[in-house]
Amino acid sequence: MSSAKLQTLLTRNNNKTMKGEKLGYRTYILYMTPYIHNGVNACSHASKGCAESCLVGSGFGGMYENVKSGRLKKREWFASDRVGFLNKLRTEIEKAILLNNIANAKNEEQTILTFRLNGTTDWVYEKYRVFEGDKNIFELFPDVQFYDYTKNHLRFKKELPKNYHLTFSRSETNDKKAIEVLKAGHNVAMVFDKLPTTYKGFKVINGDVDDLRFLDAKNSIVGLKYKKMTGKGANNALAFESGFAIKSEIV
Ligand code: SF4
């Protein structure tokens, strides 16, 4: 068995998801290497700006080689054995549910589980129907809340599983699509240097308070403050030069 197959896919040690724990939600996130690797693009609608400023370069992902290599191994396993990878994911979700049920049975306060499978990728998980004949991972766990951010506007054109919430993610190349998605009743995440109260006529909510996007009011812009990249040689001016992040002075 390769080392990738031995590692845990889902993690919980994220600043923003810890904020959700105070509100009674426990979030597991799956991080793997984003964008283009070995000729395959994990982020089909990524822009140059977002690839340069990707969250994968901030926090632990930018600082530690072992975190980077772990994410790369997951990515390579996902590419080489999709069914095996998704079955491991299934096992980890089942285990998380079991542990949570045991903990909830002992405690008065009940914790709700949530899963974000595209921590730093944009795979179209709803199309991977590998379980029990033709089910995707969301249909396999209909009582569990999943959510993600996506730059792929086409994902909003089809009906999503009821337990899967998507927030569109604006970049320097999809501003028009972002407004279309907002007008269609969905939410759009946008990165700013400082959060305005409105942008292009839509209310901006503070998306840094927590990561529980499925609780956001509809037609909202989810304002996120730009997170500095921490890796060697990181250039934090690029996000604003490319237009991926929005300067408050031009709002
Ligand atoms: S689409 Fe998202 S995960 Fe992919 S490179 Fe852009 S910011 Fe990173």
PDB file of C-alpha atoms and ligand atoms in Angstrom:
ATOM      1  CA  MET A   1       0.000   0.000   0.000  1.00  0.00           C
ATOM      2  CA  SER A   2       1.402   3.439  -0.883  1.00  0.00           C
ATOM      3  CA  SER A   3       1.988   6.065   1.820  1.00  0.00           C
ATOM      4  CA  ALA A   4      -0.798   8.178   0.308  1.00  0.00           C
ATOM      5  CA  LYS A   5      -3.297   5.415   1.025  1.00  0.00           C
ATOM      6  CA  LEU A   6      -2.242   5.302   4.663  1.00  0.00           C
ATOM      7  CA  GLN A   7      -2.802   8.977   5.377  1.00  0.00           C
ATOM      8  CA  THR A   8      -5.984  10.591   6.626  1.00  0.00           C
ATOM      9  CA  LEU A   9      -7.805  12.544   3.944  1.00  0.00           C
ATOM     10  CA  LEU A  10      -9.947  14.835   6.093  1.00  0.00           C
ATOM     11  CA  THR A  11      -8.603  17.385   8.579  1.00  0.00           C
ATOM     12  CA  ARG A  12     -10.120  19.661  11.218  1.00  0.00           C
ATOM     13  CA  ASN A  13      -7.242  21.966  12.182  1.00  0.00           C
ATOM     14  CA  ASN A  14      -8.353  25.116  10.419  1.00  0.00           C
ATOM     15  CA  ASN A  15      -8.788  28.526  12.092  1.00  0.00           C
ATOM     16  CA  LYS A  16     -12.092  29.270  10.463  1.00  0.00           C
ATOM     17  CA  THR A  17     -13.672  25.890  11.097  1.00  0.00           C
ATOM     18  CA  MET A  18     -12.651  26.186  14.772  1.00  0.00           C
ATOM     19  CA  LYS A  19     -14.849  29.295  14.889  1.00  0.00           C
ATOM     20  CA  GLY A  20     -17.729  27.097  13.651  1.00  0.00           C
ATOM     21  CA  GLU A  21     -17.137  24.676  16.548  1.00  0.00           C
ATOM     22  CA  LYS A  22     -18.141  27.448  18.961  1.00  0.00           C
ATOM     23  CA  LEU A  23     -21.466  27.595  17.088  1.00  0.00           C
ATOM     24  CA  GLY A  24     -22.028  23.837  17.357  1.00  0.00           C
ATOM     25  CA  TYR A  25     -20.665  22.715  13.968  1.00  0.00           C
ATOM     26  CA  ARG A  26     -17.690  20.443  13.399  1.00  0.00           C
ATOM     27  CA  THR A  27     -16.195  20.771   9.915  1.00  0.00           C
ATOM     28  CA  TYR A  28     -13.888  18.332   8.165  1.00  0.00           C
ATOM     29  CA  ILE A  29     -12.004  19.617   5.116  1.00  0.00           C
ATOM     30  CA  LEU A  30     -10.221  17.752   2.350  1.00  0.00           C
ATOM     31  CA  TYR A  31      -7.180  19.637   1.078  1.00  0.00           C
ATOM     32  CA  MET A  32      -5.125  18.533  -1.887  1.00  0.00           C
ATOM     33  CA  THR A  33      -2.792  20.235  -4.338  1.00  0.00           C
ATOM     34  CA  PRO A  34      -4.818  22.594  -6.554  1.00  0.00           C
ATOM     35  CA  TYR A  35      -4.728  23.680 -10.184  1.00  0.00           C
ATOM     36  CA  ILE A  36      -2.566  21.899 -12.798  1.00  0.00           C
ATOM     37  CA  HIS A  37      -0.513  18.858 -11.832  1.00  0.00           C
ATOM     38  CA  ASN A  38       0.774  16.244 -14.279  1.00  0.00           C
ATOM     39  CA  GLY A  39      -1.301  17.888 -17.002  1.00  0.00           C
ATOM     40  CA  VAL A  40      -4.607  17.590 -15.121  1.00  0.00           C
ATOM     41  CA  ASN A  41      -6.413  20.679 -13.834  1.00  0.00           C
ATOM     42  CA  ALA A  42      -8.168  20.298 -10.475  1.00  0.00           C
ATOM     43  CA  CYS A  43      -9.605  23.807 -10.844  1.00  0.00           C
ATOM     44  CA  SER A  44     -11.153  23.950 -14.319  1.00  0.00           C
ATOM     45  CA  HIS A  45     -12.218  27.597 -14.001  1.00  0.00           C
ATOM     46  CA  ALA A  46      -9.236  28.958 -12.083  1.00  0.00           C
ATOM     47  CA  SER A  47      -7.835  32.304 -13.180  1.00  0.00           C
ATOM     48  CA  LYS A  48      -4.174  33.252 -13.307  1.00  0.00           C
ATOM     49  CA  GLY A  49      -4.779  35.543 -10.334  1.00  0.00           C
ATOM     50  CA  CYS A  50      -6.393  32.923  -8.124  1.00  0.00           C
ATOM     51  CA  ALA A  51      -3.779  30.301  -8.972  1.00  0.00           C
ATOM     52  CA  GLU A  52      -1.051  32.779  -7.976  1.00  0.00           C
ATOM     53  CA  SER A  53      -2.820  33.727  -4.748  1.00  0.00           C
ATOM     54  CA  CYS A  54      -4.393  30.387  -3.901  1.00  0.00           C
ATOM     55  CA  LEU A  55      -5.260  29.692  -0.281  1.00  0.00           C
ATOM     56  CA  VAL A  56      -3.103  26.588  -0.498  1.00  0.00           C
ATOM     57  CA  GLY A  57      -0.119  28.940  -0.130  1.00  0.00           C
ATOM     58  CA  SER A  58      -1.393  30.512   3.087  1.00  0.00           C
ATOM     59  CA  GLY A  59      -1.292  29.139   6.619  1.00  0.00           C
ATOM     60  CA  PHE A  60       0.248  25.705   7.233  1.00  0.00           C
ATOM     61  CA  GLY A  61       0.079  24.874   3.510  1.00  0.00           C
ATOM     62  CA  GLY A  62       2.536  27.664   2.732  1.00  0.00           C
ATOM     63  CA  MET A  63       4.815  26.996   5.668  1.00  0.00           C
ATOM     64  CA  TYR A  64       5.402  23.259   5.986  1.00  0.00           C
ATOM     65  CA  GLU A  65       6.870  20.887   3.411  1.00  0.00           C
ATOM     66  CA  ASN A  66       5.177  17.860   5.023  1.00  0.00           C
ATOM     67  CA  VAL A  67       1.757  19.536   4.626  1.00  0.00           C
ATOM     68  CA  LYS A  68       2.526  20.282   0.967  1.00  0.00           C
ATOM     69  CA  SER A  69       3.713  16.760   0.238  1.00  0.00           C
ATOM     70  CA  GLY A  70       0.686  15.249   2.010  1.00  0.00           C
ATOM     71  CA  ARG A  71      -1.641  17.282  -0.181  1.00  0.00           C
ATOM     72  CA  LEU A  72       0.283  16.243  -3.274  1.00  0.00           C
ATOM     73  CA  LYS A  73       0.033  12.545  -2.369  1.00  0.00           C
ATOM     74  CA  LYS A  74      -3.733  12.854  -1.965  1.00  0.00           C
ATOM     75  CA  ARG A  75      -3.925  14.565  -5.331  1.00  0.00           C
ATOM     76  CA  GLU A  76      -1.914  11.786  -6.990  1.00  0.00           C
ATOM     77  CA  TRP A  77      -4.030   9.077  -5.385  1.00  0.00           C
ATOM     78  CA  PHE A  78      -7.209  10.864  -6.487  1.00  0.00           C
ATOM     79  CA  ALA A  79      -5.862  10.975 -10.070  1.00  0.00           C
ATOM     80  CA  SER A  80      -4.667   7.362 -10.189  1.00  0.00           C
ATOM     81  CA  ASP A  81      -7.447   5.541  -8.310  1.00  0.00           C
ATOM     82  CA  ARG A  82     -10.588   7.684  -8.060  1.00  0.00           C
ATOM     83  CA  VAL A  83     -12.818   4.851  -6.810  1.00  0.00           C
ATOM     84  CA  GLY A  84     -10.328   3.715  -4.143  1.00  0.00           C
ATOM     85  CA  PHE A  85      -9.882   7.321  -3.001  1.00  0.00           C
ATOM     86  CA  LEU A  86     -13.637   7.959  -2.768  1.00  0.00           C
ATOM     87  CA  ASN A  87     -14.150   4.739  -0.824  1.00  0.00           C
ATOM     88  CA  LYS A  88     -11.507   5.853   1.693  1.00  0.00           C
ATOM     89  CA  LEU A  89     -13.341   9.173   1.929  1.00  0.00           C
ATOM     90  CA  ARG A  90     -16.574   7.300   2.569  1.00  0.00           C
ATOM     91  CA  THR A  91     -14.920   5.338   5.391  1.00  0.00           C
ATOM     92  CA  GLU A  92     -13.621   8.537   7.019  1.00  0.00           C
ATOM     93  CA  ILE A  93     -17.045  10.209   6.832  1.00  0.00           C
ATOM     94  CA  GLU A  94     -18.679   7.125   8.355  1.00  0.00           C
ATOM     95  CA  LYS A  95     -16.115   7.148  11.176  1.00  0.00           C
ATOM     96  CA  ALA A  96     -16.620  10.877  11.818  1.00  0.00           C
ATOM     97  CA  ILE A  97     -20.398  10.349  12.018  1.00  0.00           C
ATOM     98  CA  LEU A  98     -19.987   7.411  14.397  1.00  0.00           C
ATOM     99  CA  LEU A  99     -17.625   9.340  16.712  1.00  0.00           C
ATOM    100  CA  ASN A 100     -19.893  12.368  16.632  1.00  0.00           C
ATOM    101  CA  ASN A 101     -22.943  10.261  17.501  1.00  0.00           C
ATOM    102  CA  ILE A 102     -21.094   8.741  20.447  1.00  0.00           C
ATOM    103  CA  ALA A 103     -19.977  12.190  21.665  1.00  0.00           C
ATOM    104  CA  ASN A 104     -23.466  13.644  21.224  1.00  0.00           C
ATOM    105  CA  ALA A 105     -24.983  10.777  23.194  1.00  0.00           C
ATOM    106  CA  LYS A 106     -22.707  11.693  26.132  1.00  0.00           C
ATOM    107  CA  ASN A 107     -23.137  15.471  25.945  1.00  0.00           C
ATOM    108  CA  GLU A 108     -26.094  17.752  26.353  1.00  0.00           C
ATOM    109  CA  GLU A 109     -24.807  20.023  23.592  1.00  0.00           C
ATOM    110  CA  GLN A 110     -25.156  18.441  20.165  1.00  0.00           C
ATOM    111  CA  THR A 111     -22.533  18.974  17.466  1.00  0.00           C
ATOM    112  CA  ILE A 112     -23.554  19.007  13.794  1.00  0.00           C
ATOM    113  CA  LEU A 113     -21.056  17.631  11.272  1.00  0.00           C
ATOM    114  CA  THR A 114     -20.222  19.376   7.999  1.00  0.00           C
ATOM    115  CA  PHE A 115     -17.799  18.401   5.247  1.00  0.00           C
ATOM    116  CA  ARG A 116     -15.983  20.557   2.697  1.00  0.00           C
ATOM    117  CA  LEU A 117     -14.385  18.309   0.072  1.00  0.00           C
ATOM    118  CA  ASN A 118     -12.839  21.010  -2.137  1.00  0.00           C
ATOM    119  CA  GLY A 119     -10.642  22.762   0.427  1.00  0.00           C
ATOM    120  CA  THR A 120      -8.170  23.798  -2.283  1.00  0.00           C
ATOM    121  CA  THR A 121      -9.516  22.134  -5.446  1.00  0.00           C
ATOM    122  CA  ASP A 122     -12.649  22.470  -7.567  1.00  0.00           C
ATOM    123  CA  TRP A 123     -13.553  18.880  -8.445  1.00  0.00           C
ATOM    124  CA  VAL A 124     -17.150  18.280  -9.535  1.00  0.00           C
ATOM    125  CA  TYR A 125     -17.916  15.694  -6.842  1.00  0.00           C
ATOM    126  CA  GLU A 126     -21.601  15.472  -7.760  1.00  0.00           C
ATOM    127  CA  LYS A 127     -20.671  13.700 -10.987  1.00  0.00           C
ATOM    128  CA  TYR A 128     -18.662  10.878  -9.364  1.00  0.00           C
ATOM    129  CA  ARG A 129     -21.409   8.255  -9.095  1.00  0.00           C
ATOM    130  CA  VAL A 130     -19.316   5.372  -7.833  1.00  0.00           C
ATOM    131  CA  PHE A 131     -21.335   4.184  -4.823  1.00  0.00           C
ATOM    132  CA  GLU A 132     -24.009   1.533  -4.706  1.00  0.00           C
ATOM    133  CA  GLY A 133     -24.599   1.547  -8.426  1.00  0.00           C
ATOM    134  CA  ASP A 134     -25.047   5.235  -9.175  1.00  0.00           C
ATOM    135  CA  LYS A 135     -24.868   7.358  -6.029  1.00  0.00           C
ATOM    136  CA  ASN A 136     -22.473  10.222  -5.457  1.00  0.00           C
ATOM    137  CA  ILE A 137     -20.967  10.947  -2.035  1.00  0.00           C
ATOM    138  CA  PHE A 138     -23.723  13.455  -1.184  1.00  0.00           C
ATOM    139  CA  GLU A 139     -26.502  10.986  -1.946  1.00  0.00           C
ATOM    140  CA  LEU A 140     -24.725   8.377   0.138  1.00  0.00           C
ATOM    141  CA  PHE A 141     -25.028  10.633   3.234  1.00  0.00           C
ATOM    142  CA  PRO A 142     -28.334  12.494   2.678  1.00  0.00           C
ATOM    143  CA  ASP A 143     -28.535  13.689   6.307  1.00  0.00           C
ATOM    144  CA  VAL A 144     -25.076  15.245   6.307  1.00  0.00           C
ATOM    145  CA  GLN A 145     -24.381  18.852   5.251  1.00  0.00           C
ATOM    146  CA  PHE A 146     -21.651  19.313   2.632  1.00  0.00           C
ATOM    147  CA  TYR A 147     -20.507  22.641   1.233  1.00  0.00           C
ATOM    148  CA  ASP A 148     -17.842  24.126  -1.005  1.00  0.00           C
ATOM    149  CA  TYR A 149     -16.698  27.201  -2.867  1.00  0.00           C
ATOM    150  CA  THR A 150     -16.408  26.939  -6.668  1.00  0.00           C
ATOM    151  CA  LYS A 151     -15.278  29.034  -9.623  1.00  0.00           C
ATOM    152  CA  ASN A 152     -17.175  26.783 -11.997  1.00  0.00           C
ATOM    153  CA  HIS A 153     -20.410  28.650 -12.806  1.00  0.00           C
ATOM    154  CA  LEU A 154     -21.688  25.639 -14.775  1.00  0.00           C
ATOM    155  CA  ARG A 155     -22.217  23.773 -11.499  1.00  0.00           C
ATOM    156  CA  PHE A 156     -25.100  26.147 -10.696  1.00  0.00           C
ATOM    157  CA  LYS A 157     -26.901  25.286 -13.943  1.00  0.00           C
ATOM    158  CA  LYS A 158     -27.887  21.810 -12.714  1.00  0.00           C
ATOM    159  CA  GLU A 159     -29.826  20.967  -9.590  1.00  0.00           C
ATOM    160  CA  LEU A 160     -27.369  20.198  -6.803  1.00  0.00           C
ATOM    161  CA  PRO A 161     -27.968  17.551  -4.137  1.00  0.00           C
ATOM    162  CA  LYS A 162     -30.103  19.130  -1.375  1.00  0.00           C
ATOM    163  CA  ASN A 163     -27.370  18.591   1.217  1.00  0.00           C
ATOM    164  CA  TYR A 164     -24.631  20.236  -0.905  1.00  0.00           C
ATOM    165  CA  HIS A 165     -24.282  24.031  -0.740  1.00  0.00           C
ATOM    166  CA  LEU A 166     -22.062  25.879  -3.198  1.00  0.00           C
ATOM    167  CA  THR A 167     -20.827  29.461  -2.999  1.00  0.00           C
ATOM    168  CA  PHE A 168     -19.483  30.898  -6.252  1.00  0.00           C
ATOM    169  CA  SER A 169     -16.034  32.381  -5.966  1.00  0.00           C
ATOM    170  CA  ARG A 170     -15.219  35.584  -7.841  1.00  0.00           C
ATOM    171  CA  SER A 171     -11.889  36.194  -9.578  1.00  0.00           C
ATOM    172  CA  GLU A 172     -10.495  38.856 -11.907  1.00  0.00           C
ATOM    173  CA  THR A 173     -11.925  36.995 -14.923  1.00  0.00           C
ATOM    174  CA  ASN A 174     -15.482  36.109 -13.845  1.00  0.00           C
ATOM    175  CA  ASP A 175     -16.930  39.362 -12.490  1.00  0.00           C
ATOM    176  CA  LYS A 176     -19.905  39.226 -14.905  1.00  0.00           C
ATOM    177  CA  LYS A 177     -20.621  35.583 -14.059  1.00  0.00           C
ATOM    178  CA  ALA A 178     -20.487  36.495 -10.363  1.00  0.00           C
ATOM    179  CA  ILE A 179     -23.278  39.051 -10.817  1.00  0.00           C
ATOM    180  CA  GLU A 180     -25.326  36.536 -12.858  1.00  0.00           C
ATOM    181  CA  VAL A 181     -24.952  33.931 -10.109  1.00  0.00           C
ATOM    182  CA  LEU A 182     -25.995  36.501  -7.472  1.00  0.00           C
ATOM    183  CA  LYS A 183     -29.044  37.486  -9.520  1.00  0.00           C
ATOM    184  CA  ALA A 184     -29.983  33.797  -9.818  1.00  0.00           C
ATOM    185  CA  GLY A 185     -30.239  33.643  -6.011  1.00  0.00           C
ATOM    186  CA  HIS A 186     -26.884  32.173  -5.049  1.00  0.00           C
ATOM    187  CA  ASN A 187     -24.036  33.676  -3.055  1.00  0.00           C
ATOM    188  CA  VAL A 188     -20.631  34.810  -4.227  1.00  0.00           C
ATOM    189  CA  ALA A 189     -17.397  34.978  -2.254  1.00  0.00           C
ATOM    190  CA  MET A 190     -15.150  37.948  -3.024  1.00  0.00           C
ATOM    191  CA  VAL A 191     -11.742  38.822  -1.655  1.00  0.00           C
ATOM    192  CA  PHE A 192     -11.151  42.410  -0.485  1.00  0.00           C
ATOM    193  CA  ASP A 193      -8.400  44.275   1.334  1.00  0.00           C
ATOM    194  CA  LYS A 194     -11.090  45.781   3.602  1.00  0.00           C
ATOM    195  CA  LEU A 195     -14.718  44.658   3.649  1.00  0.00           C
ATOM    196  CA  PRO A 196     -17.251  47.141   2.237  1.00  0.00           C
ATOM    197  CA  THR A 197     -20.911  46.987   3.360  1.00  0.00           C
ATOM    198  CA  THR A 198     -22.167  46.671  -0.229  1.00  0.00           C
ATOM    199  CA  TYR A 199     -20.605  45.892  -3.608  1.00  0.00           C
ATOM    200  CA  LYS A 200     -22.360  46.518  -6.940  1.00  0.00           C
ATOM    201  CA  GLY A 201     -25.662  46.842  -5.072  1.00  0.00           C
ATOM    202  CA  PHE A 202     -25.437  43.581  -3.117  1.00  0.00           C
ATOM    203  CA  LYS A 203     -25.025  43.283   0.633  1.00  0.00           C
ATOM    204  CA  VAL A 204     -21.584  42.137   1.764  1.00  0.00           C
ATOM    205  CA  ILE A 205     -21.497  39.818   4.776  1.00  0.00           C
ATOM    206  CA  ASN A 206     -18.349  38.992   6.698  1.00  0.00           C
ATOM    207  CA  GLY A 207     -17.267  35.522   5.557  1.00  0.00           C
ATOM    208  CA  ASP A 208     -14.351  35.464   7.968  1.00  0.00           C
ATOM    209  CA  VAL A 209     -16.570  35.145  11.052  1.00  0.00           C
ATOM    210  CA  ASP A 210     -16.978  31.446  10.303  1.00  0.00           C
ATOM    211  CA  ASP A 211     -16.945  29.054   7.331  1.00  0.00           C
ATOM    212  CA  LEU A 212     -20.570  27.919   7.613  1.00  0.00           C
ATOM    213  CA  ARG A 213     -21.552  29.105   4.133  1.00  0.00           C
ATOM    214  CA  PHE A 214     -24.763  27.041   4.040  1.00  0.00           C
ATOM    215  CA  LEU A 215     -26.168  29.338   6.762  1.00  0.00           C
ATOM    216  CA  ASP A 216     -25.653  32.564   4.774  1.00  0.00           C
ATOM    217  CA  ALA A 217     -28.632  34.614   3.588  1.00  0.00           C
ATOM    218  CA  LYS A 218     -29.297  34.208  -0.137  1.00  0.00           C
ATOM    219  CA  ASN A 219     -28.113  36.830  -2.663  1.00  0.00           C
ATOM    220  CA  SER A 220     -25.223  37.816  -0.411  1.00  0.00           C
ATOM    221  CA  ILE A 221     -21.651  38.622  -1.243  1.00  0.00           C
ATOM    222  CA  VAL A 222     -19.438  36.721   1.164  1.00  0.00           C
ATOM    223  CA  GLY A 223     -16.618  39.172   1.837  1.00  0.00           C
ATOM    224  CA  LEU A 224     -13.282  37.608   2.688  1.00  0.00           C
ATOM    225  CA  LYS A 225     -10.217  39.572   3.690  1.00  0.00           C
ATOM    226  CA  TYR A 226      -7.155  38.693   1.635  1.00  0.00           C
ATOM    227  CA  LYS A 227      -5.087  36.016   3.442  1.00  0.00           C
ATOM    228  CA  LYS A 228      -1.362  36.589   3.103  1.00  0.00           C
ATOM    229  CA  MET A 229       0.662  33.795   1.554  1.00  0.00           C
ATOM    230  CA  THR A 230       3.371  32.555   3.875  1.00  0.00           C
ATOM    231  CA  GLY A 231       5.641  30.432   1.661  1.00  0.00           C
ATOM    232  CA  LYS A 232       9.200  31.295   0.637  1.00  0.00           C
ATOM    233  CA  GLY A 233       9.172  34.013  -2.038  1.00  0.00           C
ATOM    234  CA  ALA A 234       5.430  34.685  -1.611  1.00  0.00           C
ATOM    235  CA  ASN A 235       4.396  37.921  -3.362  1.00  0.00           C
ATOM    236  CA  ASN A 236       1.297  39.329  -1.701  1.00  0.00           C
ATOM    237  CA  ALA A 237       1.021  42.280  -4.099  1.00  0.00           C
ATOM    238  CA  LEU A 238       0.083  39.977  -6.995  1.00  0.00           C
ATOM    239  CA  ALA A 239      -3.486  39.338  -5.770  1.00  0.00           C
ATOM    240  CA  PHE A 240      -4.313  43.052  -6.039  1.00  0.00           C
ATOM    241  CA  GLU A 241      -2.293  43.685  -9.203  1.00  0.00           C
ATOM    242  CA  SER A 242      -4.121  40.869 -11.009  1.00  0.00           C
ATOM    243  CA  GLY A 243      -7.549  42.042  -9.794  1.00  0.00           C
ATOM    244  CA  PHE A 244      -8.244  38.709  -8.047  1.00  0.00           C
ATOM    245  CA  ALA A 245      -8.586  40.647  -4.796  1.00  0.00           C
ATOM    246  CA  ILE A 246     -10.507  43.942  -4.766  1.00  0.00           C
ATOM    247  CA  LYS A 247      -9.055  47.134  -3.362  1.00  0.00           C
ATOM    248  CA  SER A 248     -11.622  48.916  -1.193  1.00  0.00           C
ATOM    249  CA  GLU A 249     -10.668  52.290  -2.666  1.00  0.00           C
ATOM    250  CA  ILE A 250     -12.187  51.274  -6.038  1.00  0.00           C
ATOM    251  CA  VAL A 251     -15.459  49.914  -4.562  1.00  0.00           C
TER     252      VAL A 251
HETATM  253  S1  SF4 B   1      -9.816  27.723  -8.043  1.00  0.00           S
HETATM  254 FE1  SF4 B   1      -9.579  27.934  -5.816  1.00  0.00          FE
HETATM  255  S2  SF4 B   1      -8.370  26.165  -5.197  1.00  0.00           S
HETATM  256 FE2  SF4 B   1      -8.150  26.356  -7.422  1.00  0.00          FE
HETATM  257  S3  SF4 B   1      -6.274  27.582  -7.736  1.00  0.00           S
HETATM  258 FE3  SF4 B   1      -8.019  29.020  -7.690  1.00  0.00          FE
HETATM  259  S4  SF4 B   1      -8.163  29.683  -5.532  1.00  0.00           S
HETATM  260 FE4  SF4 B   1      -6.906  27.802  -5.571  1.00  0.00          FE
END
